[in-house]
PDB file of C-alpha atoms in Angstrom:
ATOM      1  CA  UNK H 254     -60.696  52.828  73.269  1.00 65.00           C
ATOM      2  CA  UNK H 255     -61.351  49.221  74.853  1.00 79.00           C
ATOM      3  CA  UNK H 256     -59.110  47.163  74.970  1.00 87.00           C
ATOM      4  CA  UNK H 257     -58.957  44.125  72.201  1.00 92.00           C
ATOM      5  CA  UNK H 258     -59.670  41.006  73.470  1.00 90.00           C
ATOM      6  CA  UNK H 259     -55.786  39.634  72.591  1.00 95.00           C
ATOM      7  CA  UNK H 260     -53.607  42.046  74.275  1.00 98.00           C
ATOM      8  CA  UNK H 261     -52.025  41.078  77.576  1.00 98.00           C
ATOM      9  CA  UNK H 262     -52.409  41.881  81.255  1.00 97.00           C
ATOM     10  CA  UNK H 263     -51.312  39.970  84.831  1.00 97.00           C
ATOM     11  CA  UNK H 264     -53.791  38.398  86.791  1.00 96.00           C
ATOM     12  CA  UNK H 265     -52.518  41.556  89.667  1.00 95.00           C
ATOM     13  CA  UNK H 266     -53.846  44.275  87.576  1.00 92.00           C
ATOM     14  CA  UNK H 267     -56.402  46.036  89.632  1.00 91.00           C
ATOM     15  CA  UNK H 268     -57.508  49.198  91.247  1.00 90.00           C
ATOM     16  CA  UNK H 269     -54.380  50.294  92.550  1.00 96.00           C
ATOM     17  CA  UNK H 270     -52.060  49.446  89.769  1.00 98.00           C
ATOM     18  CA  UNK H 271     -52.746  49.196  85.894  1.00 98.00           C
ATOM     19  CA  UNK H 272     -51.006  46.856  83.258  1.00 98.00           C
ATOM     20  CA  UNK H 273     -50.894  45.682  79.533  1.00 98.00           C
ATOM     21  CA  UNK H 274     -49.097  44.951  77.020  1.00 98.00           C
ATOM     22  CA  UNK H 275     -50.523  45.380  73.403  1.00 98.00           C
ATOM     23  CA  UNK H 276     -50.208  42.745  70.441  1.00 98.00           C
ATOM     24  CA  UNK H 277     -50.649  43.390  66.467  1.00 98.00           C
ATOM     25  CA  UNK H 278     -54.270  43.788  66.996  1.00 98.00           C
ATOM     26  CA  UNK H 279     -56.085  47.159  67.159  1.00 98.00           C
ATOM     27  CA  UNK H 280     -54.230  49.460  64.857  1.00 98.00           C
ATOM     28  CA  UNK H 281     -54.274  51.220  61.276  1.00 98.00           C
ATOM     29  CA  UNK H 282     -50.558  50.385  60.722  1.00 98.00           C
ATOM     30  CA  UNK H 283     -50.441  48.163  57.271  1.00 98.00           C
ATOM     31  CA  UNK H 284     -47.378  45.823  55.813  1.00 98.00           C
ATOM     32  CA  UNK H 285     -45.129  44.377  57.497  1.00 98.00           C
ATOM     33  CA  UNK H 286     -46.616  47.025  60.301  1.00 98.00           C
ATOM     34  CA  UNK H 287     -49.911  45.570  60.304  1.00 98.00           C
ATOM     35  CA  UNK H 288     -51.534  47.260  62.392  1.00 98.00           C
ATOM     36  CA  UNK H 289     -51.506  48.195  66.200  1.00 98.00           C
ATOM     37  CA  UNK H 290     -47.320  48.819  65.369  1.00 98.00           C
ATOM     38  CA  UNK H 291     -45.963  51.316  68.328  1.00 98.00           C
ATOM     39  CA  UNK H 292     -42.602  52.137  67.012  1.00 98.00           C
ATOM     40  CA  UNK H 293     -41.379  55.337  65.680  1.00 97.00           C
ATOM     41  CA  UNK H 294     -38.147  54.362  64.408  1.00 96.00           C
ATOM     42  CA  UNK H 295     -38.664  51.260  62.368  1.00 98.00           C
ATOM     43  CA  UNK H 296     -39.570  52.497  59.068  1.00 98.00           C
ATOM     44  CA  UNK H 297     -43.731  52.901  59.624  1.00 98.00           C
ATOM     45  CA  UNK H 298     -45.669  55.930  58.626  1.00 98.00           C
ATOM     46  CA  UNK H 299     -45.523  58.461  61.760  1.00 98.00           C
ATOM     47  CA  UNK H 300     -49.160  59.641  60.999  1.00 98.00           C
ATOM     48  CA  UNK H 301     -49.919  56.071  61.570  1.00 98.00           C
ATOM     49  CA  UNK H 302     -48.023  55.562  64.375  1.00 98.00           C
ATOM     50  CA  UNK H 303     -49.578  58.454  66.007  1.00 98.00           C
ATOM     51  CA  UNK H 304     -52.769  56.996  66.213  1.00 98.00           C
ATOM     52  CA  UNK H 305     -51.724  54.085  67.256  1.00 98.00           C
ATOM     53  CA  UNK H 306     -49.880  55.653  70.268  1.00 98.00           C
ATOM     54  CA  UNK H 307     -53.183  57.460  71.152  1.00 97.00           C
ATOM     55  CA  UNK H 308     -55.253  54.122  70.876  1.00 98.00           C
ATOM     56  CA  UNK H 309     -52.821  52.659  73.155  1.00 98.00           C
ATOM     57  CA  UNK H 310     -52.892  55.784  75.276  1.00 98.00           C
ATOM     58  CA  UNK H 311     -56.920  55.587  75.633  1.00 97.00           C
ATOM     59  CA  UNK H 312     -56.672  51.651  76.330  1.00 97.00           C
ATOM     60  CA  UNK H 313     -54.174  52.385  78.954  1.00 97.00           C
ATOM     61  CA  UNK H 314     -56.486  55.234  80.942  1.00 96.00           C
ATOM     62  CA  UNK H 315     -52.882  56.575  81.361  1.00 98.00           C
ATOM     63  CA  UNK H 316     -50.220  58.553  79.691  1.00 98.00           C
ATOM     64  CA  UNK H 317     -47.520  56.606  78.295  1.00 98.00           C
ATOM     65  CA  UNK H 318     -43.777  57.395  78.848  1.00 98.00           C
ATOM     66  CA  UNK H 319     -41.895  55.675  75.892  1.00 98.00           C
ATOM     67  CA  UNK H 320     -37.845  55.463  76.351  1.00 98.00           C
ATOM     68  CA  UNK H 321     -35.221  55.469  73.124  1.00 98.00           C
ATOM     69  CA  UNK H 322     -33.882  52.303  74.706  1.00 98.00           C
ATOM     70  CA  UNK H 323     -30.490  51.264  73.983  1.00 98.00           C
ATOM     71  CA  UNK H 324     -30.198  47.817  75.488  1.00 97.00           C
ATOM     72  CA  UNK H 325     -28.627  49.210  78.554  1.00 98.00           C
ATOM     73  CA  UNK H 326     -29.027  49.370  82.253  1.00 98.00           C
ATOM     74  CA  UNK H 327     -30.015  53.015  82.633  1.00 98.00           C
ATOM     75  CA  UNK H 328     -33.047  53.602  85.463  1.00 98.00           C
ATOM     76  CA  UNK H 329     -35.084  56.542  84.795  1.00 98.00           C
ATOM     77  CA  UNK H 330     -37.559  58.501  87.271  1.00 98.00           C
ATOM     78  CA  UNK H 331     -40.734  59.679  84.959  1.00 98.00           C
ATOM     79  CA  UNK H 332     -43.756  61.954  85.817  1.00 98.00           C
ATOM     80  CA  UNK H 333     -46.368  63.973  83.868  1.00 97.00           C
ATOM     81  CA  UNK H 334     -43.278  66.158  82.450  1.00 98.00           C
ATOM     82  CA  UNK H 335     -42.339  63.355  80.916  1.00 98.00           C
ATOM     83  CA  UNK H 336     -45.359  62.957  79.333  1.00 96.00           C
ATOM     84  CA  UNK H 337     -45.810  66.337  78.103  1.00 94.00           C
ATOM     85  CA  UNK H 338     -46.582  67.030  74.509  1.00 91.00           C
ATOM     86  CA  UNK H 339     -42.562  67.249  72.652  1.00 92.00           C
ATOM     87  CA  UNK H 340     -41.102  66.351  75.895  1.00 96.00           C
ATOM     88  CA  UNK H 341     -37.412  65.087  75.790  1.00 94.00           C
ATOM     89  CA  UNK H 342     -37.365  61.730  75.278  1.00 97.00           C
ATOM     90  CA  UNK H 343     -34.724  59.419  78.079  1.00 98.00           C
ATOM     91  CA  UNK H 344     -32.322  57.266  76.357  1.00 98.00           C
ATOM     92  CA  UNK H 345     -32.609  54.487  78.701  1.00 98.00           C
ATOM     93  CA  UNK H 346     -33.744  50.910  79.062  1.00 98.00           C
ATOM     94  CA  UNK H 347     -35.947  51.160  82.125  1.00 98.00           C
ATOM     95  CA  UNK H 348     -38.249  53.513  83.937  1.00 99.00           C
ATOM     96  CA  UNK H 349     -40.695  53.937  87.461  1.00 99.00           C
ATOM     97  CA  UNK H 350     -42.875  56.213  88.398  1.00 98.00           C
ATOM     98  CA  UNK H 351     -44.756  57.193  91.675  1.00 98.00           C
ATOM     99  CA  UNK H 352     -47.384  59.778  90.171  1.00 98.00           C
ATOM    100  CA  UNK H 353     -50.616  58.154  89.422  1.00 98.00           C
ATOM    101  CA  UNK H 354     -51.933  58.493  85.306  1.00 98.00           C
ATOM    102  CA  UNK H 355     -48.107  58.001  84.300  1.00 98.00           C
ATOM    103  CA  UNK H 356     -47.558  54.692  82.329  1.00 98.00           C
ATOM    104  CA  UNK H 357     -43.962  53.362  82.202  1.00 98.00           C
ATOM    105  CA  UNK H 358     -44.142  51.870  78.952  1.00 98.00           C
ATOM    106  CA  UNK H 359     -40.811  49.715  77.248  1.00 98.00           C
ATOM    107  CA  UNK H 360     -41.403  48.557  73.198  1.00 98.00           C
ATOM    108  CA  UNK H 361     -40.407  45.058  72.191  1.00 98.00           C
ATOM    109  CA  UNK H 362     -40.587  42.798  69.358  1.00 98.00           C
ATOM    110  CA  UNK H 363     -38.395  39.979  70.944  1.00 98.00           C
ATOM    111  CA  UNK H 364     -37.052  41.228  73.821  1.00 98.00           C
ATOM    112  CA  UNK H 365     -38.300  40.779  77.478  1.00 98.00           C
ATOM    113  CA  UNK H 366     -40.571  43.632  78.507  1.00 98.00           C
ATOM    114  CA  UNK H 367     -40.851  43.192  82.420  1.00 99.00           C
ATOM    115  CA  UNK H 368     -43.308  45.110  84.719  1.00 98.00           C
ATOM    116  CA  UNK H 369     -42.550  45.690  88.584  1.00 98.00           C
ATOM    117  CA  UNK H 370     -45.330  47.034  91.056  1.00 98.00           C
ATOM    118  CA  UNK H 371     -44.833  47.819  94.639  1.00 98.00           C
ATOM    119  CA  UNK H 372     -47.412  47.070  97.141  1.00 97.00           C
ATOM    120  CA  UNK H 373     -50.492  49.036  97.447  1.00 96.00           C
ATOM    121  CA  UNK H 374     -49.435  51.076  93.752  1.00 97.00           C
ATOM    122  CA  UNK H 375     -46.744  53.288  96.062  1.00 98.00           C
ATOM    123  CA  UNK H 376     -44.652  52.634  92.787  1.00 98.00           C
ATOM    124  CA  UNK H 377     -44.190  51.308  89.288  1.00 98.00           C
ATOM    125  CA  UNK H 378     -41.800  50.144  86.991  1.00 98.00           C
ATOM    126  CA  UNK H 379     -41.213  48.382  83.218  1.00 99.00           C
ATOM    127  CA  UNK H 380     -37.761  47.257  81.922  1.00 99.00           C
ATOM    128  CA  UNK H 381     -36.995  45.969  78.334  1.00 98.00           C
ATOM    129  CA  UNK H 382     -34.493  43.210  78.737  1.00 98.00           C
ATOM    130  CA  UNK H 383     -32.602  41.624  75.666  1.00 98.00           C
ATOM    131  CA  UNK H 384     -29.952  39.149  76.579  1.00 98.00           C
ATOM    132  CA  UNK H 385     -27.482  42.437  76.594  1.00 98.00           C
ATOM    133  CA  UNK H 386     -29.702  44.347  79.392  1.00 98.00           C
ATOM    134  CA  UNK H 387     -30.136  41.247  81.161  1.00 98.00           C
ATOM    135  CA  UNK H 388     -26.624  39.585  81.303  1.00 98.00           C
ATOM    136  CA  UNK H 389     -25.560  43.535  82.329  1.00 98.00           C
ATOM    137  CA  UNK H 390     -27.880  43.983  85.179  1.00 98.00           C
ATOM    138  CA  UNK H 391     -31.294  46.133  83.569  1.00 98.00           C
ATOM    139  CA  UNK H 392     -33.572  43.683  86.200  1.00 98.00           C
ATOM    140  CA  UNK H 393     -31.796  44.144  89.218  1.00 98.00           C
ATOM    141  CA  UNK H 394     -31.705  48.133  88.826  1.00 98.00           C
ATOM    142  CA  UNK H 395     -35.224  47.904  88.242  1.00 98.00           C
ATOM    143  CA  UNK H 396     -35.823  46.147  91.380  1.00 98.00           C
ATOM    144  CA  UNK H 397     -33.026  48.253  93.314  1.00 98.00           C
ATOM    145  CA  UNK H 398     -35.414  51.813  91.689  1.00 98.00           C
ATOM    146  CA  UNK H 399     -38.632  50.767  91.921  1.00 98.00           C
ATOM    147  CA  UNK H 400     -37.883  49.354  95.671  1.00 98.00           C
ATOM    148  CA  UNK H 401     -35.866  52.212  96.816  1.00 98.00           C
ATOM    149  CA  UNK H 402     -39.166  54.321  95.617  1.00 98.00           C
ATOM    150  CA  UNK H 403     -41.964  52.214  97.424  1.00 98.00           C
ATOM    151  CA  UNK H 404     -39.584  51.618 100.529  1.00 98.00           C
ATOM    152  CA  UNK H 405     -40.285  48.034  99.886  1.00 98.00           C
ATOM    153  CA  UNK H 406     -38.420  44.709  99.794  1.00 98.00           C
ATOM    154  CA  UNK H 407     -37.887  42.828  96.193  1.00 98.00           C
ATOM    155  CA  UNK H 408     -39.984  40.006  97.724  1.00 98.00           C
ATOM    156  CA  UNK H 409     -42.804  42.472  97.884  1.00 98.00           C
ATOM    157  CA  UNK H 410     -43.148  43.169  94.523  1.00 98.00           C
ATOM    158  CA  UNK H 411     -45.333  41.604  92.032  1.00 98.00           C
ATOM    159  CA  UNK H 412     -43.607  41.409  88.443  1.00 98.00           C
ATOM    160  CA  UNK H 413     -44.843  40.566  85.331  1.00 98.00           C
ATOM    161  CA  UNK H 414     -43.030  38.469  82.343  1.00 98.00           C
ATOM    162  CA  UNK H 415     -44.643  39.878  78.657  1.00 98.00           C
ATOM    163  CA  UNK H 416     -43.936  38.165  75.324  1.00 98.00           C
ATOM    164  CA  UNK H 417     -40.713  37.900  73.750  1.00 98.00           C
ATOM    165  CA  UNK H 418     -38.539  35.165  71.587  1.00 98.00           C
ATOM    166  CA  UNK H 419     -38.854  31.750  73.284  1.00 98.00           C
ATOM    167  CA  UNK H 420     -36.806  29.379  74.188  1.00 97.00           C
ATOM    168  CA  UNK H 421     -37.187  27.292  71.074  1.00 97.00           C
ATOM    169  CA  UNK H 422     -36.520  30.181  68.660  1.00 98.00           C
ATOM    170  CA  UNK H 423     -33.399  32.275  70.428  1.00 98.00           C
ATOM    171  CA  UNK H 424     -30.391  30.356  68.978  1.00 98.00           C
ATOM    172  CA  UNK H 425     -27.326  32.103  70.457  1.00 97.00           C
ATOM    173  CA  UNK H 426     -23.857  31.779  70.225  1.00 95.00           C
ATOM    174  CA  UNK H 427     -20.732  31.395  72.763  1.00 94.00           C
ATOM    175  CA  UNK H 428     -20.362  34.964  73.413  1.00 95.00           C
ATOM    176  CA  UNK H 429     -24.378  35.183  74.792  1.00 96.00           C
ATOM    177  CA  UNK H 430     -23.635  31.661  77.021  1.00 95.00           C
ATOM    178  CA  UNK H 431     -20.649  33.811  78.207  1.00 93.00           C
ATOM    179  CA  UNK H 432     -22.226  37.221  79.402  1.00 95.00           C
ATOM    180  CA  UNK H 433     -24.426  34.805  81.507  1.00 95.00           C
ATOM    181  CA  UNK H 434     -21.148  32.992  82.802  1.00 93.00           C
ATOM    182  CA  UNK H 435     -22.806  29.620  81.295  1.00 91.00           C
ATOM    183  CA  UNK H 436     -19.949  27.411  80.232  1.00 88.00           C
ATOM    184  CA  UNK H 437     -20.026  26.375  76.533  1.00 85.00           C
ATOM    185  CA  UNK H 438     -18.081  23.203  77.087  1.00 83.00           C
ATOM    186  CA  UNK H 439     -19.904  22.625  80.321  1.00 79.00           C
ATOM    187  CA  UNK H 440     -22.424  19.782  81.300  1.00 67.00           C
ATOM    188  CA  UNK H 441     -25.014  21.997  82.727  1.00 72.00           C
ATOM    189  CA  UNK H 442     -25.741  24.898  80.730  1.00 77.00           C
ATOM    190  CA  UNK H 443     -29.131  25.346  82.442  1.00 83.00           C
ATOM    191  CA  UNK H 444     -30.740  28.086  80.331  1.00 94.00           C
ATOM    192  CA  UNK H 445     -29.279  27.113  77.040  1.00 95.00           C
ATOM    193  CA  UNK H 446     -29.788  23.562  75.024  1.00 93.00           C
ATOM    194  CA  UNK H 447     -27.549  22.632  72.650  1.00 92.00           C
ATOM    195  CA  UNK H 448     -28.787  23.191  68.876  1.00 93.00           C
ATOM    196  CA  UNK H 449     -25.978  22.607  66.453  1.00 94.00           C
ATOM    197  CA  UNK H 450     -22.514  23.319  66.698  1.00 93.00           C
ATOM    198  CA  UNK H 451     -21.696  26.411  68.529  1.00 93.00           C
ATOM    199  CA  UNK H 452     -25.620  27.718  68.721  1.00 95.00           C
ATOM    200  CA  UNK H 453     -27.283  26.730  71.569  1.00 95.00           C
ATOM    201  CA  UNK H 454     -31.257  27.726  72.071  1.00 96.00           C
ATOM    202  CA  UNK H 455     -31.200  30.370  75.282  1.00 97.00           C
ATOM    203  CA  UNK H 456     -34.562  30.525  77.229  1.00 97.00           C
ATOM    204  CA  UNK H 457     -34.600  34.366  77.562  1.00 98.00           C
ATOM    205  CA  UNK H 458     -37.589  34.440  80.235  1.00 98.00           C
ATOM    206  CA  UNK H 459     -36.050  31.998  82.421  1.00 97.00           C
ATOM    207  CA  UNK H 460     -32.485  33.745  82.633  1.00 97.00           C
ATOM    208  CA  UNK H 461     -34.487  36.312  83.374  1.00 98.00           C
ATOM    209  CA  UNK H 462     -36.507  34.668  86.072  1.00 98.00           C
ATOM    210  CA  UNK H 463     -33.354  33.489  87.052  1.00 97.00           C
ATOM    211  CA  UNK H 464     -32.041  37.046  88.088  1.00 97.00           C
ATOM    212  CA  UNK H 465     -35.105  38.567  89.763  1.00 98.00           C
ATOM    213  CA  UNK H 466     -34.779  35.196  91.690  1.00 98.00           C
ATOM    214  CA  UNK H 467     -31.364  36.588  92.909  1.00 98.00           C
ATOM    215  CA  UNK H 468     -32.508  39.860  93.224  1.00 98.00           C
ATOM    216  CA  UNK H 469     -35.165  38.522  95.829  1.00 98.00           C
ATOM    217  CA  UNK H 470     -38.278  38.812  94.027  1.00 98.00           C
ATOM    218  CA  UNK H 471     -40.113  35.989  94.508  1.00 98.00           C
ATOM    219  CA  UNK H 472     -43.564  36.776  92.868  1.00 98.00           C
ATOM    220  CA  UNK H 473     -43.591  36.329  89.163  1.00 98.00           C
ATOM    221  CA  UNK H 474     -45.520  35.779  86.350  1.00 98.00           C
ATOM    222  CA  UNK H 475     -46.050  35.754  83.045  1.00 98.00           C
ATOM    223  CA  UNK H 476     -43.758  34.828  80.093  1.00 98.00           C
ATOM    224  CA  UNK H 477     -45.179  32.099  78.585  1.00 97.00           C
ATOM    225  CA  UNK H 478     -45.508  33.607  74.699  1.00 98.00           C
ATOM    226  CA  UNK H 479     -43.272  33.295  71.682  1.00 98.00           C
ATOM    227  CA  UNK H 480     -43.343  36.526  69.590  1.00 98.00           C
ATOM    228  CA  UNK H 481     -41.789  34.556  67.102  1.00 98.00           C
ATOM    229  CA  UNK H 482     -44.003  31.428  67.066  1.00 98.00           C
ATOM    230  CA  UNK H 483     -46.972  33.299  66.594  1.00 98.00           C
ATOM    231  CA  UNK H 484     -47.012  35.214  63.997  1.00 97.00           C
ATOM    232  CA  UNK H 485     -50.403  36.525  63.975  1.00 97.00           C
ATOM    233  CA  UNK H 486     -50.356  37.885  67.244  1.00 98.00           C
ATOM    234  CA  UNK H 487     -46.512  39.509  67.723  1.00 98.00           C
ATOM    235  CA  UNK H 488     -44.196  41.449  65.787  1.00 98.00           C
ATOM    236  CA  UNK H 489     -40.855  39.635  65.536  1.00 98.00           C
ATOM    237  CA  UNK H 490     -37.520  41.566  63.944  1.00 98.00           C
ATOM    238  CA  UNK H 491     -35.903  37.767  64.176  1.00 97.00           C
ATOM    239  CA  UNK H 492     -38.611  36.221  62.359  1.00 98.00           C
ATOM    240  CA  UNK H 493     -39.274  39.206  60.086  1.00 98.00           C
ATOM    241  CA  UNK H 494     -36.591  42.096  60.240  1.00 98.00           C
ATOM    242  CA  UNK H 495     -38.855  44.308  58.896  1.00 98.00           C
ATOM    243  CA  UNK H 496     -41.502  44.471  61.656  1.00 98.00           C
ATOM    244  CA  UNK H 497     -43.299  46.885  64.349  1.00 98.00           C
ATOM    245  CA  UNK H 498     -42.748  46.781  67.961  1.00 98.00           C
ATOM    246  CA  UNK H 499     -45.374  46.158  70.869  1.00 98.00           C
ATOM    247  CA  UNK H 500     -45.427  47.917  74.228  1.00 98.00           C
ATOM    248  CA  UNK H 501     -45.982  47.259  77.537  1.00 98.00           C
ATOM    249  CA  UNK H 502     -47.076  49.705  80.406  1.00 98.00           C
ATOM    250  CA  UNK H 503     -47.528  49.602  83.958  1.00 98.00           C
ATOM    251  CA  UNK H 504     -49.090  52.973  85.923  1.00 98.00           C
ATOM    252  CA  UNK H 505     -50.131  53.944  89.184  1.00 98.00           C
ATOM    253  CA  UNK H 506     -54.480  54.075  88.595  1.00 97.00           C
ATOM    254  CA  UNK H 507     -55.865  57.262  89.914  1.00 90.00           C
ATOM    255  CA  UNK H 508     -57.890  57.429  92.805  1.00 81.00           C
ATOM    256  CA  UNK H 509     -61.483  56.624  91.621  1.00 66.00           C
ATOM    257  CA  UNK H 510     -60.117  55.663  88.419  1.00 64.00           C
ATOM    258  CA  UNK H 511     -61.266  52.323  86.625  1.00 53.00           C
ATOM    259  CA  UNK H 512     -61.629  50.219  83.257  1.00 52.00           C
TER     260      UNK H 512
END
């Protein structure tokens, strides 16, 4: 399968390392699933979901590794086991991988999905971050996984930002202000803008920009969509509840390999 024309890639995609991240476009999913929906646990048809996995799959040119993600910090090492037909499935929020063919892959439909890749494709990595796995740490054990792999630094690293809620459609409360150690009553909230009383509207890329900053990345790009602004392009649970889920993959290509 091609890719369609509307799903999403950084500009450092290339011969040595592989990236996307798929939209609504390109599946057989219908409903509120309509159509290229990638999640098996939100209510969709599994037949369905299938073959949207293995259109994904064929776009990629690798084999996906999808995680039961649990908005936690939890790093995972993946390789073609992983990938295997009924393998077990990690519960975990993150994942890199140093075997060409294997795609890291992290679902979203909101939430941050954030690609890492070391120089010369030595290593890989994707992370979903809500404002949970960020405010807890998810980027920085990326980083701290994917750098210990590639024997790198963090500021060699080139990481990508994919769509998620934006930062006029993520009202929050106190307790979200709080895990970021923003001060509600504070003159400088930096992240957040005040709403209405007690919501504020968080700008979930840039906290996250914010801690890969700290972390001593310093290439990164990306993060300029609104799942939930567009509705013809992204699932969004905020905007819809009922919804399907995106993914996006990063993977090592294999020598000679191209798309």
């Amino acid at each position: 399968m091609s890719r369609p024309a509307g799903w999403l890639a950084p500009e450092w995609a290339g011969s040595a390392v592989g990236a996307l991240m798929s939209t609504r476009e390109g599946g057989v999913s219908g409903g509120p699933y309509a159509s290229m929906n990638l999640g098996d646990a939100v209510g969709d048809d599994a037949g369905r979901v299938a073959v949207n996995r293995a259109r994904f799959a064929a776009a990629c040119g690798a084999a996906p590794v999808f995680l039961r993600q649990v908005h936690g910090i939890s790093v995972v090492h993946v390789d073609a086991t992983d990938a295997a037909p009924g393998a077990w499935v990690h519960e975990a929020d993150a994942s890199y991988a140093t075997e060409p063919g294997i795609a890291c892959t992290v679902q979203a439909a909101d939430c941050l999905p954030v690609l890492f890749a070391a120089p010369e494709g030595r290593a890989v990595g994707a992370a979903h971050a809500g404002w949970r796995g960020l405010s807890a740490g998810v980027l920085e054990a990326a980083v701290a996984a994917v750098c210990a792999a590639a024997r790198c630094r963090p500021a060699e690293l080139e990481v990508w930002l994919g769509a998620c809620i934006g930062p006029r459609a993520f009202e929050v409360g106190t307790d979200v202000l709080e895990a970021f150690g923003a001060d509600p009553l504070g003159p400088d909230t930096r992240r957040f803008a005040p709403a209405r009383p007690g919501k504020w509207l968080a700008d979930l890329a840039g906290l996250a920009r914010d801690r890969l900053a700290a972390a001593g990345v310093e290439r990164v790009s990306g993060g300029a969509w609104c799942a939930v602004e567009d509705a013809s392009r992204f699932f969004s649970f905020r905007r819809d509840r009922v919804t399907g889920r995106m993914a996006a993959a990063v993977w090592i290509e294999p020598a000679g390999a191209g798309h």
